[in-house]
CSV table of C-alpha atoms in Angstrom, one decimal:
chain,number,residue,atom,x,y,z
S,25,MET,CA,4.0,65.4,175.7
S,26,ILE,CA,1.9,64.3,172.8
S,27,ASP,CA,1.1,60.6,172.7
S,28,ILE,CA,0.8,58.8,169.4
S,29,ILE,CA,-2.1,56.4,169.5
S,30,ALA,CA,-2.6,54.5,166.3
S,31,ARG,CA,-5.0,51.7,165.2
S,32,PRO,CA,-3.2,48.5,164.2
S,33,LEU,CA,-2.5,48.4,160.5
S,34,SER,CA,-1.9,45.5,158.3
S,35,ARG,CA,1.6,44.9,156.8
S,36,ARG,CA,0.2,46.0,153.4
S,37,SER,CA,-1.2,49.2,154.9
S,38,LEU,CA,2.1,49.9,156.7
S,39,LEU,CA,4.0,49.7,153.4
S,40,GLN,CA,1.5,52.0,151.8
S,41,VAL,CA,2.0,54.5,154.7
S,42,ALA,CA,5.7,54.4,153.9
S,43,GLY,CA,4.9,56.5,150.9
S,44,LEU,CA,4.6,59.4,153.2
S,45,SER,CA,8.3,59.1,154.0
S,46,ALA,CA,9.4,59.0,150.4
S,47,ALA,CA,11.8,61.8,151.1
S,48,ILE,CA,14.2,59.5,152.9
S,49,ILE,CA,15.6,58.3,149.6
S,50,ALA,CA,16.5,59.9,146.3
S,51,VAL,CA,17.6,58.3,143.1
S,52,GLY,CA,20.8,59.9,141.7
S,53,SER,CA,21.8,60.2,138.1
S,54,THR,CA,23.6,56.9,138.4
S,55,GLY,CA,20.4,55.1,139.3
S,56,VAL,CA,21.8,54.3,142.8
S,57,ILE,CA,19.5,55.0,145.7
S,58,ALA,CA,21.1,57.5,148.0
S,59,GLN,CA,20.0,58.4,151.5
S,60,ASP,CA,19.4,62.0,152.6
S,61,ALA,CA,22.7,63.1,154.3
S,62,SER,CA,20.9,65.8,156.3
S,63,PRO,CA,17.5,64.4,157.3
S,64,LYS,CA,14.9,67.0,158.3
S,65,ARG,CA,12.4,64.7,160.2
S,66,ILE,CA,14.0,62.7,162.9
S,67,VAL,CA,12.4,60.2,165.4
S,68,ALA,CA,14.7,59.8,168.4
S,69,VAL,CA,14.4,56.6,170.5
S,70,GLY,CA,16.6,56.6,173.6
S,71,GLY,CA,17.2,59.2,176.2
S,72,ALA,CA,20.8,59.8,175.3
S,73,VAL,CA,20.0,59.9,171.6
S,74,THR,CA,17.5,62.7,172.1
S,75,GLU,CA,19.9,64.6,174.5
S,76,ILE,CA,22.7,64.4,172.0
S,77,LEU,CA,20.5,65.6,169.1
S,78,TYR,CA,19.6,68.6,171.3
S,79,ALA,CA,23.2,69.2,172.1
S,80,LEU,CA,24.0,69.2,168.4
S,81,GLY,CA,21.4,71.8,167.7
S,82,ALA,CA,19.0,69.5,165.9
S,83,ALA,CA,16.0,70.0,168.1
S,84,GLU,CA,13.9,71.6,165.4
S,85,ARG,CA,14.4,68.4,163.2
S,86,ILE,CA,13.0,66.1,165.9
S,87,VAL,CA,9.4,65.1,165.1
S,88,GLY,CA,9.1,62.3,167.7
S,89,ILE,CA,10.7,60.9,170.9
S,90,ASP,CA,10.2,57.9,173.2
S,91,THR,CA,9.3,57.9,176.9
S,92,THR,CA,12.9,57.6,178.0
S,93,SER,CA,13.7,60.9,176.4
S,94,LEU,CA,13.5,63.1,179.5
S,95,TYR,CA,16.2,65.6,178.9
S,96,PRO,CA,16.1,68.4,178.1
S,97,PRO,CA,12.6,68.8,179.8
S,98,SER,CA,11.4,70.9,176.8
S,99,ALA,CA,11.5,67.7,174.7
S,100,LEU,CA,8.6,66.3,176.7
S,101,LYS,CA,6.5,69.4,176.1
S,102,ASP,CA,6.4,69.8,172.4
S,103,LYS,CA,7.3,66.5,170.8
S,104,PRO,CA,5.0,63.6,169.9
S,105,ASN,CA,5.7,60.4,171.9
S,106,VAL,CA,6.0,57.1,170.2
S,107,GLY,CA,6.1,55.0,173.4
S,108,TYR,CA,8.6,53.1,175.4
S,109,MET,CA,11.8,52.2,173.5
S,110,ARG,CA,11.4,48.5,173.9
S,111,GLN,CA,7.7,48.6,172.9
S,112,LEU,CA,7.6,50.8,169.9
S,113,SER,CA,4.6,51.0,167.6
S,114,ALA,CA,5.5,50.9,163.9
S,115,GLU,CA,2.2,52.6,163.1
S,116,GLY,CA,2.9,55.5,165.5
S,117,VAL,CA,6.4,56.0,164.1
S,118,LEU,CA,5.3,55.9,160.5
S,119,SER,CA,2.5,58.4,161.2
S,120,LEU,CA,5.2,61.0,161.8
S,121,SER,CA,6.6,60.6,158.3
S,122,PRO,CA,10.2,60.5,159.5
S,123,ASP,CA,13.2,60.8,157.2
S,124,ILE,CA,15.2,58.8,159.7
S,125,VAL,CA,14.6,56.9,162.9
S,126,LEU,CA,17.5,56.7,165.4
S,127,VAL,CA,17.1,53.9,167.9
S,128,SER,CA,19.4,53.2,170.9
S,129,ALA,CA,20.7,49.6,170.9
S,130,GLY,CA,18.2,47.4,172.6
S,131,SER,CA,15.2,49.1,171.2
S,132,GLY,CA,12.3,47.0,169.9
S,133,PRO,CA,10.4,44.9,169.6
S,134,PRO,CA,12.2,43.4,166.6
S,135,PRO,CA,9.0,42.9,164.6
S,136,ALA,CA,8.3,46.6,164.8
S,137,LEU,CA,11.8,47.5,163.7
S,138,LYS,CA,11.5,45.0,160.8
S,139,LEU,CA,8.2,46.6,159.7
S,140,LEU,CA,9.9,50.1,159.7
S,141,GLU,CA,12.7,48.8,157.5
S,142,GLU,CA,10.3,47.0,155.2
S,143,ALA,CA,8.4,50.3,154.9
S,144,GLY,CA,11.5,51.9,153.6
S,145,VAL,CA,12.3,53.9,156.7
S,146,ARG,CA,16.0,54.7,157.3
S,147,LEU,CA,16.6,53.0,160.6
S,148,VAL,CA,19.9,53.6,162.4
S,149,THR,CA,20.9,51.7,165.5
S,150,ILE,CA,23.1,53.8,167.8
S,151,PRO,CA,25.6,51.8,169.9
S,152,ASP,CA,25.2,52.0,173.7
S,153,THR,CA,28.4,50.8,175.3
S,154,PRO,CA,28.5,51.9,178.9
S,155,THR,CA,32.0,53.3,178.8
S,156,ALA,CA,33.6,56.7,178.3
S,157,ALA,CA,34.7,55.7,174.8
S,158,GLY,CA,31.1,54.4,174.2
S,159,VAL,CA,29.7,57.9,174.9
S,160,VAL,CA,32.1,59.4,172.4
S,161,GLU,CA,31.3,56.9,169.7
S,162,LYS,CA,27.5,57.4,170.4
S,163,ILE,CA,27.9,61.1,169.7
S,164,ARG,CA,29.9,60.6,166.5
S,165,ALA,CA,27.5,58.0,165.2
S,166,ILE,CA,24.6,60.3,165.7
S,167,GLY,CA,26.5,63.1,164.0
S,168,ARG,CA,27.2,60.9,161.0
S,169,ALA,CA,23.6,59.8,160.8
S,170,VAL,CA,22.1,63.3,160.7
S,171,GLY,CA,24.8,65.1,158.8
S,172,LEU,CA,26.3,67.0,161.7
S,173,GLU,CA,29.7,65.5,161.8
S,174,ASP,CA,31.6,68.7,162.7
S,175,LYS,CA,29.3,69.6,165.6
S,176,ALA,CA,29.5,66.0,166.8
S,177,ALA,CA,33.3,66.1,166.7
S,178,ALA,CA,33.4,69.2,168.8
S,179,LEU,CA,30.9,67.8,171.3
S,180,ALA,CA,32.8,64.5,171.4
S,181,ALA,CA,36.1,66.3,172.1
S,182,ASP,CA,34.5,68.3,175.0
S,183,VAL,CA,33.1,65.1,176.5
S,184,GLU,CA,36.4,63.4,176.2
S,185,LYS,CA,38.1,66.3,178.0
S,186,ARG,CA,35.6,66.1,180.9
S,187,PHE,CA,36.0,62.4,181.1
S,188,ALA,CA,39.8,62.9,181.2
S,189,ALA,CA,39.4,65.2,184.2
S,190,VAL,CA,37.5,62.5,186.2
S,191,ALA,CA,40.0,59.9,185.1
S,192,LYS,CA,42.9,62.0,186.5
S,193,ALA,CA,41.1,62.2,189.8
S,194,ARG,CA,40.4,58.4,189.7
S,195,GLU,CA,44.2,57.8,189.5
S,196,THR,CA,44.5,59.0,193.1
S,197,VAL,CA,42.2,56.2,194.4
S,198,SER,CA,44.4,53.7,196.2
S,199,LYS,CA,41.7,51.6,197.8
S,200,PRO,CA,38.5,51.3,195.8
S,201,VAL,CA,35.3,51.1,197.9
S,202,LYS,CA,32.9,48.3,197.3
S,203,VAL,CA,29.5,49.4,195.8
S,204,LEU,CA,26.2,47.7,195.6
S,205,PHE,CA,23.8,49.2,193.0
S,206,VAL,CA,20.2,48.3,193.7
S,207,LEU,CA,17.8,48.8,190.8
S,208,ALA,CA,14.7,47.8,192.8
S,209,MET,CA,13.5,45.4,195.5
S,210,GLN,CA,12.2,42.1,194.2
S,211,SER,CA,10.1,40.1,196.7
S,212,GLY,CA,12.1,41.7,199.5
S,213,ARG,CA,15.5,41.1,197.9
S,214,PRO,CA,17.6,43.7,196.2
S,215,LEU,CA,17.8,43.5,192.4
S,216,VAL,CA,21.5,44.2,191.9
S,217,ALA,CA,23.5,45.4,188.9
S,218,GLY,CA,26.1,42.9,187.5
S,219,THR,CA,28.5,43.3,184.6
S,220,GLY,CA,27.5,44.7,181.3
S,221,THR,CA,25.1,47.1,182.9
S,222,ALA,CA,25.2,50.9,182.8
S,223,ALA,CA,25.5,50.9,186.6
S,224,ASP,CA,28.5,48.6,186.4
S,225,GLY,CA,30.1,51.0,183.9
S,226,MET,CA,29.5,54.1,186.1
S,227,ILE,CA,30.9,52.4,189.2
S,228,ALA,CA,34.1,51.5,187.3
S,229,LEU,CA,34.4,55.0,185.9
S,230,ALA,CA,34.1,56.4,189.5
S,231,GLY,CA,37.0,54.2,190.7
S,232,ALA,CA,35.0,51.8,192.8
S,233,THR,CA,34.4,48.0,192.8
S,234,ASN,CA,31.0,46.6,191.8
S,235,ILE,CA,30.1,43.7,194.1
S,236,GLY,CA,27.9,42.4,191.4
S,237,ALA,CA,30.9,41.6,189.2
S,238,GLY,CA,30.3,37.9,189.5
S,239,PHE,CA,27.3,37.8,187.3
S,240,SER,CA,25.9,39.7,184.3
S,241,GLY,CA,22.8,41.8,184.0
S,242,TYR,CA,20.5,42.4,187.0
S,243,LYS,CA,19.9,39.7,189.5
S,244,ALA,CA,18.3,39.3,192.9
S,245,MET,CA,20.9,38.6,195.6
S,246,THR,CA,20.3,36.5,198.7
S,247,ASP,CA,20.8,38.0,202.1
S,248,GLU,CA,23.8,35.8,202.7
S,249,ALA,CA,25.5,36.9,199.5
S,250,ILE,CA,25.0,40.6,200.3
S,251,ILE,CA,26.3,40.2,203.8
S,252,THR,CA,29.3,38.2,202.6
S,253,ALA,CA,30.1,40.8,199.8
S,254,ALA,CA,30.1,43.6,202.5
S,255,PRO,CA,29.4,46.6,200.3
S,256,ASP,CA,30.7,49.9,201.7
S,257,ILE,CA,28.1,52.0,199.8
S,258,VAL,CA,24.7,51.4,198.3
S,259,VAL,CA,23.7,53.3,195.2
S,260,MET,CA,20.1,53.7,194.0
S,261,MET,CA,18.1,55.8,191.6
S,262,ALA,CA,15.9,58.6,192.9
S,263,ARG,CA,12.6,58.0,191.2
S,264,GLU,CA,8.9,58.0,192.0
S,265,GLY,CA,7.8,54.8,193.7
S,266,LEU,CA,11.3,53.8,194.7
S,267,HIS,CA,11.8,54.6,198.4
S,268,ALA,CA,15.5,55.4,198.3
S,269,ASP,CA,16.1,56.9,201.7
S,270,PRO,CA,18.4,55.5,204.4
S,271,ASP,CA,15.6,54.6,206.8
S,272,THR,CA,13.8,52.5,204.3
S,273,VAL,CA,16.8,51.0,202.5
S,274,PHE,CA,18.7,50.0,205.7
S,275,ALA,CA,15.5,48.5,207.2
S,276,ASN,CA,16.4,45.6,205.0
S,277,ALA,CA,18.1,43.0,207.3
S,278,ALA,CA,20.9,42.1,204.9
S,279,LEU,CA,21.7,45.7,203.9
S,280,SER,CA,21.7,46.8,207.5
S,281,ALA,CA,24.3,44.1,208.3
S,282,THR,CA,26.9,45.5,205.9
S,283,PRO,CA,29.4,48.3,206.3
S,284,ALA,CA,27.1,50.5,204.1
S,285,GLY,CA,24.3,49.9,206.6
S,286,ALA,CA,26.6,50.6,209.6
S,287,GLY,CA,27.6,53.9,208.1
S,288,ARG,CA,24.2,54.6,206.5
S,289,ARG,CA,26.1,55.3,203.2
S,290,LEU,CA,23.4,55.6,200.6
S,291,VAL,CA,24.0,57.5,197.3
S,292,THR,CA,21.0,58.5,195.1
S,293,ALA,CA,20.7,60.4,191.9
S,294,ASP,CA,18.3,60.8,188.9
S,295,GLY,CA,18.4,57.5,187.0
S,296,HIS,CA,18.5,58.9,183.5
S,297,TRP,CA,21.3,61.3,184.5
S,298,LEU,CA,23.2,58.6,186.3
S,299,LEU,CA,22.9,55.8,183.8
S,300,GLY,CA,22.2,57.5,180.5
S,301,PHE,CA,25.7,57.6,179.2
S,302,GLY,CA,25.3,60.8,177.3
S,303,PRO,CA,27.0,64.3,177.3
S,304,ARG,CA,26.3,64.8,181.0
S,305,SER,CA,27.9,61.5,182.1
S,306,PRO,CA,31.3,63.0,183.2
S,307,GLU,CA,29.4,65.1,185.7
S,308,ALA,CA,27.5,62.0,186.9
S,309,VAL,CA,30.8,60.2,187.4
S,310,ALA,CA,32.2,63.2,189.3
S,311,TYR,CA,29.2,63.1,191.6
S,312,LEU,CA,29.7,59.5,192.4
S,313,MET,CA,33.4,60.0,193.0
S,314,GLN,CA,32.7,62.8,195.5
S,315,ALA,CA,30.3,60.5,197.3
S,316,PHE,CA,32.7,57.5,197.2
S,317,PHE,CA,35.9,59.3,198.1
S,318,PRO,CA,35.1,62.7,199.8
S,319,ASP,CA,38.5,62.9,201.5
S,320,LEU,CA,40.7,62.7,198.4
S,321,PRO,CA,42.1,66.1,197.4
S,322,GLN,CA,41.7,65.7,193.7
S,323,VAL,CA,38.2,64.5,194.1
S,324,ARG,CA,37.4,67.4,196.4
S,325,ALA,CA,38.8,69.8,193.7
S,326,LEU,CA,36.8,68.0,191.0
S,327,SER,CA,33.6,68.3,193.0
S,328,ALA,CA,34.1,72.0,193.4
S,329,SER,CA,34.6,72.6,189.7
S,330,GLU,CA,32.3,73.0,186.8
S,331,HIS,CA,32.4,69.2,186.3
S,332,LEU,CA,29.8,68.7,189.1
S,333,PRO,CA,26.4,70.4,189.0
S,334,ALA,CA,25.0,72.0,192.1
S,335,GLU,CA,22.2,69.6,192.1
S,336,ALA,CA,22.7,66.0,191.2
S,337,GLY,CA,20.8,65.0,188.1
S,338,LYS,CA,20.2,68.6,187.1
């Protein structure tokens, strides 16, 4: 990974730097400014954005990525890094002379994005709706932005087909299990996923019920609320610094007093794979379904198919 470290520039200097990216626009014979339909220098912000660009065969066009761009692993080795998606540096991005900057919805900060636009950079926000349809639209939007509509259509069709396979298995679920997704522990209390989150979307796609459906975003739940909700399964991300193992998780008094604690049912997976909502999401859903409903015939068949990788998060 190559970190981009830039000295703060004045607004005037930033606008001057934009001259390096003059190739992003061209004036046609009509005098109308037209954007390059097939940009050659792309900065990708957002893990799924980068993953989709690689899947479309646009790796050689990518000149910069952000810290959430962890797949494929090769992206980390040879691409300059512009920082965390919510803390972008306009100076760092402009130093790469991009033709286009693709940012996942929620990227920022707003002042940095505004500076990029004022500098004349073509900035495209990619929608990030945590649904199967949202993944398909994300792929198509990226294809349109970089002039790879045909490849994007093929990838979108493949992803739709794989989502349809897990949806067929989901139809056999007669009694959804109740799931608690824990993002982290906050002062000893689980920080739980509510509606509108990627975790909520994945739980729904896997045919389960999110016990955090009564609130939006991520919130700390009280012990009483967790015990009353009685989750059957706890889901967490497997990541450095987060002790996601049954002994540690169910040492929490509230979690240990739930059906999940009694059965020590804890499901973990790589966070970017699990919550990224990209081309590999159908496999992530299949993984959750196998963990949630191991006895259902169609889920067993799905878990034994090409839809589920041998190693979760691979």
